[in-house]
mmCIF file of C-alpha atoms and ligand atoms in Angstrom:
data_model
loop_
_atom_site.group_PDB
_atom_site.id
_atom_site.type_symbol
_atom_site.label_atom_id
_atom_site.label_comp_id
_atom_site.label_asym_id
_atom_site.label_seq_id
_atom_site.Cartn_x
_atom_site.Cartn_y
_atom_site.Cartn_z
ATOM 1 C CA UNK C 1 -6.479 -114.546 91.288
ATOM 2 C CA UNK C 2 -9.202 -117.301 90.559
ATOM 3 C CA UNK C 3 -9.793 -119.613 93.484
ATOM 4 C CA UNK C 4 -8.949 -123.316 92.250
ATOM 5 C CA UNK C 5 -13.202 -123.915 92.157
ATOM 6 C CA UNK C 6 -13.551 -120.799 89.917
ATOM 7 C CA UNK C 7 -11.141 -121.785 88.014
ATOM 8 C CA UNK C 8 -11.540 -125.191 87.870
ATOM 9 C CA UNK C 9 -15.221 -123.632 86.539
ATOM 10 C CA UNK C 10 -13.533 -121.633 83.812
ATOM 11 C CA UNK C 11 -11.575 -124.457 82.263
ATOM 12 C CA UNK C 12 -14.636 -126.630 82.266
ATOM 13 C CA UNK C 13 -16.844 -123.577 80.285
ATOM 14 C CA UNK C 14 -14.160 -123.072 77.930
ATOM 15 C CA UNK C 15 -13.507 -126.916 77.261
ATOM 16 C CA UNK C 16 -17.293 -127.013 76.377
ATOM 17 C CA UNK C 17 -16.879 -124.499 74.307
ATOM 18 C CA UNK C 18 -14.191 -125.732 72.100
ATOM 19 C CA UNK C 19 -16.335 -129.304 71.813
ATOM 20 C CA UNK C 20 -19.383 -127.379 70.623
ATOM 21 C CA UNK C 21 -17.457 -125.623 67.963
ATOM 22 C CA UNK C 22 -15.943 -129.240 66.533
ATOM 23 C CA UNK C 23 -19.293 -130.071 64.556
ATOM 24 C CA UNK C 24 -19.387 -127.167 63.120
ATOM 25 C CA UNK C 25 -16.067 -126.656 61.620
ATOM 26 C CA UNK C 26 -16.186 -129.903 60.580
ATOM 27 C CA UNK C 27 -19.771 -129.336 58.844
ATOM 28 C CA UNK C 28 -18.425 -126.346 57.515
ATOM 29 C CA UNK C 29 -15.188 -128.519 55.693
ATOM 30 C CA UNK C 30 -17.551 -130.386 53.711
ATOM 31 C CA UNK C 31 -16.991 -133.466 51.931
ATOM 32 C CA UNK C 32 -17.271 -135.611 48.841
ATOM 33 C CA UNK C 33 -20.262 -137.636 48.918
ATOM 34 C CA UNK C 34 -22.902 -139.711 47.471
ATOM 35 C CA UNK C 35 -25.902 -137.051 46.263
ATOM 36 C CA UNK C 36 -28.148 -139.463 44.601
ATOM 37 C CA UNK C 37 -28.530 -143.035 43.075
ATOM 38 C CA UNK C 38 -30.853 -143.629 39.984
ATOM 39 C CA UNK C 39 -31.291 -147.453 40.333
ATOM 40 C CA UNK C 40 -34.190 -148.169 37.928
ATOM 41 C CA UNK C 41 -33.118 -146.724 34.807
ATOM 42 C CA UNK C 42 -36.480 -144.698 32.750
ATOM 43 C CA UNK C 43 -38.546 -147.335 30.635
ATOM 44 C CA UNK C 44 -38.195 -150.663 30.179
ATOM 45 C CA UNK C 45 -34.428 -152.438 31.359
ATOM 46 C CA UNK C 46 -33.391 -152.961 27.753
ATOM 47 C CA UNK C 47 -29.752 -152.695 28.682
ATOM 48 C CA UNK C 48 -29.213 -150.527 25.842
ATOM 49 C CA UNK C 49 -26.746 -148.520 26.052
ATOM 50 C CA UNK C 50 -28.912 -145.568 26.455
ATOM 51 C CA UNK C 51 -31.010 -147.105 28.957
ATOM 52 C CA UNK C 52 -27.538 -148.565 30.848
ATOM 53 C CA UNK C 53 -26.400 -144.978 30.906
ATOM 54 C CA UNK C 54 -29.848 -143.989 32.037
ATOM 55 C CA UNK C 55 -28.925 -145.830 35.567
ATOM 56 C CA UNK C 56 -26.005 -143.198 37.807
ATOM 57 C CA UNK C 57 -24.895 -142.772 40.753
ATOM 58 C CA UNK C 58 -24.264 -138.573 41.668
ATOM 59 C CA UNK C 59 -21.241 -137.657 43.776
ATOM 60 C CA UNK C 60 -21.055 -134.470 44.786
ATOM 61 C CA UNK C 61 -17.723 -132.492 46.132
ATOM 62 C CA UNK C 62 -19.516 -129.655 49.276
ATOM 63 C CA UNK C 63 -16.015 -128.817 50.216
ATOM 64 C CA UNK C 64 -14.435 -125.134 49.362
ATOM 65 C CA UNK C 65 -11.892 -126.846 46.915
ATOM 66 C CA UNK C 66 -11.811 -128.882 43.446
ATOM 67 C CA UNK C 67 -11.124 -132.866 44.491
ATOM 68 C CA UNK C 68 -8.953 -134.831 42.087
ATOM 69 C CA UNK C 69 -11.229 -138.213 42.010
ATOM 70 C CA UNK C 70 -8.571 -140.279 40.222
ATOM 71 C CA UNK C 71 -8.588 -143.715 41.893
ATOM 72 C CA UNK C 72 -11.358 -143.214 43.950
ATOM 73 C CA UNK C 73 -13.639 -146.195 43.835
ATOM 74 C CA UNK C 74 -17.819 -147.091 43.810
ATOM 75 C CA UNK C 75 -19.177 -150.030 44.745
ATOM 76 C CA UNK C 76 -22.059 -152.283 44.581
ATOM 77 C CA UNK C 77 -22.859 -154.529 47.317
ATOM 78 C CA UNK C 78 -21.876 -157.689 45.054
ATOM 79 C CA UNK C 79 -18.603 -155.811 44.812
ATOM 80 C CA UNK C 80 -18.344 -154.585 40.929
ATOM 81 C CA UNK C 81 -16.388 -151.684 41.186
ATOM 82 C CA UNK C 82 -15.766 -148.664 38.975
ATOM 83 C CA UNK C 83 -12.341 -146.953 39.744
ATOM 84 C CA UNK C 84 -12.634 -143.179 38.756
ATOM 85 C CA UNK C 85 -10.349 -141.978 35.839
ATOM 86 C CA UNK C 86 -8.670 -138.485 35.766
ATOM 87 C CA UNK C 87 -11.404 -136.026 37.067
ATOM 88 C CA UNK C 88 -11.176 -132.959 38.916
ATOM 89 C CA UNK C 89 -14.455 -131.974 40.777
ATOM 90 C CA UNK C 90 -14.992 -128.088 41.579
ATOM 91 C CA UNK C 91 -16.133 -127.219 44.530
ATOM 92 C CA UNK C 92 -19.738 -127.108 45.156
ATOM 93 C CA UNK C 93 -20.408 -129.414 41.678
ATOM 94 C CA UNK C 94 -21.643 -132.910 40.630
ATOM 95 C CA UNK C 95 -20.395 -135.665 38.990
ATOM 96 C CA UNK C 96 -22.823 -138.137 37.661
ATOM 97 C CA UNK C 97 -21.134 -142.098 37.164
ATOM 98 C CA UNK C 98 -23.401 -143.719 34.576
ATOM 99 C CA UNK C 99 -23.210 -147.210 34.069
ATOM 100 C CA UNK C 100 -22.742 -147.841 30.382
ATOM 101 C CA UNK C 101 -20.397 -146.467 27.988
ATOM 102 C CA UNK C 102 -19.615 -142.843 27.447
ATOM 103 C CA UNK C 103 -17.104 -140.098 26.458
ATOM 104 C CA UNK C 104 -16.163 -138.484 29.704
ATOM 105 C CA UNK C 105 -17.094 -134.610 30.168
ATOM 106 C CA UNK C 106 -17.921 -132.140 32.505
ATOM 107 C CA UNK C 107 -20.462 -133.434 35.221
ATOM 108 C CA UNK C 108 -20.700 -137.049 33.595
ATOM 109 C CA UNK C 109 -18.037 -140.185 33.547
ATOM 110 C CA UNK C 110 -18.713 -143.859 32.237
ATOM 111 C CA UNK C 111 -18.394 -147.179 33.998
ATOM 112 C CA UNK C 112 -18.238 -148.793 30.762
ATOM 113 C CA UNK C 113 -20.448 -151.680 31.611
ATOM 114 C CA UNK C 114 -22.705 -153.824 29.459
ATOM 115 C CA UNK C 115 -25.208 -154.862 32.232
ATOM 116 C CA UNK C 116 -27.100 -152.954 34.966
ATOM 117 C CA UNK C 117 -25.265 -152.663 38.354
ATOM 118 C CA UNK C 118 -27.693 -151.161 40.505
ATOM 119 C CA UNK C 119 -30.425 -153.511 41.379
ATOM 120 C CA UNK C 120 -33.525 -151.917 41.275
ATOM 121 C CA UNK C 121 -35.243 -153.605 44.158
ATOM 122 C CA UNK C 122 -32.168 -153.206 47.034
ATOM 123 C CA UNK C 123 -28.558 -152.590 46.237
ATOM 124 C CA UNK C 124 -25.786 -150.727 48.760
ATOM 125 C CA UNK C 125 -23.475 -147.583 47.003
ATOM 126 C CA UNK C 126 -20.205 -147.377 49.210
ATOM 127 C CA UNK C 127 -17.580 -144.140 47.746
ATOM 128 C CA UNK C 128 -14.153 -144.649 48.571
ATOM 129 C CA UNK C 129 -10.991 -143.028 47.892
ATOM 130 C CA UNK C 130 -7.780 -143.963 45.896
ATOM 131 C CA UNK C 131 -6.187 -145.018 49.653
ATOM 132 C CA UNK C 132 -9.665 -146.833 50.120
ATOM 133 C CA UNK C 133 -10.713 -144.503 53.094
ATOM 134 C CA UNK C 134 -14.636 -144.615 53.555
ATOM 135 C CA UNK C 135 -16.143 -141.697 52.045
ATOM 136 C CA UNK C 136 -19.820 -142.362 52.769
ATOM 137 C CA UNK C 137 -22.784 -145.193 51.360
ATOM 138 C CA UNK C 138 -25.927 -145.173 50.526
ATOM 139 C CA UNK C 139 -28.651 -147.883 50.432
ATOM 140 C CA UNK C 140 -32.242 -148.908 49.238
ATOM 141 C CA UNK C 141 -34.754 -151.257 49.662
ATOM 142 C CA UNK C 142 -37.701 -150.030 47.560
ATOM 143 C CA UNK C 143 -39.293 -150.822 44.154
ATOM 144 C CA UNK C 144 -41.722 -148.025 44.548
ATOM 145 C CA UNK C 145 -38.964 -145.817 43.761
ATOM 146 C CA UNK C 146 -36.349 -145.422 40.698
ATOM 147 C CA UNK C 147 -34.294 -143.270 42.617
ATOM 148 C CA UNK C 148 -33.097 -142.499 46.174
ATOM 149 C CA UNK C 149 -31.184 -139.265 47.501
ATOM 150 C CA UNK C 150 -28.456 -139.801 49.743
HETATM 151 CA CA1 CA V 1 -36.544 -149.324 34.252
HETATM 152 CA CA1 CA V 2 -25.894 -154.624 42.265
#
């Protein structure tokens, strides 16, 4: 029989142990989150509807299972917001939101928009889900780049 400091030794060790494993597990679940935000869209800001399309914001679903996005939300940090449609993300895969208009298909959707969203000096991405959970944000402050990853 343990005496009550040996044991009291053992329940510490394997408390410790089952907080050390936490991070990992939950590393290991993944997530759905922001990948990368192309702010500056390539060329001259035209906003044509090439060049609005040319602007995106990549989500990307690192869990073991395909995510149904319906309802899920992005934001700016003015607040315009583009509520995902119908779109079932596999696991490991990307999903790029571009900001003009678009026929959805696999790896791309369409916000639909006739103006830029994503400032291209400083702007703030925040993902949500359809129950408005925070998912995970993303921010800039740089003209020197066009892009940022998450
Ligand atoms: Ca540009
Ligand atoms: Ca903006």
């Amino acid at each position: 029989m343990l005496r009550p400091r040996m044991l009291a030794a053992a329940v510490a060790t394997a408390a410790a142990s089952t907080v050390a494993l936490l991070p990992a597990q939950a590393q290991a679940a993944g997530s759905v989150h922001l990948y990368r935000v192309y702010y500056d869209s390539p060329g001259s800001d035209t906003r044509s509807n090439s060049s609005l399309n040319g602007e995106w914001v990549q989500i990307k679903n690192s869990t073991s299972s395909s995510v149904q996005l319906k309802g899920y939300t992005v934001r700016d940090a003015t607040g315009y917001k583009f509520t995902f449609p119908s779109y079932r993300i596999s696991a490991g895969k990307t999903v790029k939101v571009h900001t003009g208009k678009g026929t959805q298909s696999a790896g791309h959707v369409y916000w639909g928009r006739g103006s830029y969203v994503w400032n291209n000096d400083r702007d703030t991405v925040t993902l949500r889900t359809a129950s408005g959970a925070f998912r995970d944000s993303c921010s800039y402050n740089s003209t020197r780049y066009d892009s940022k990853m998450c």
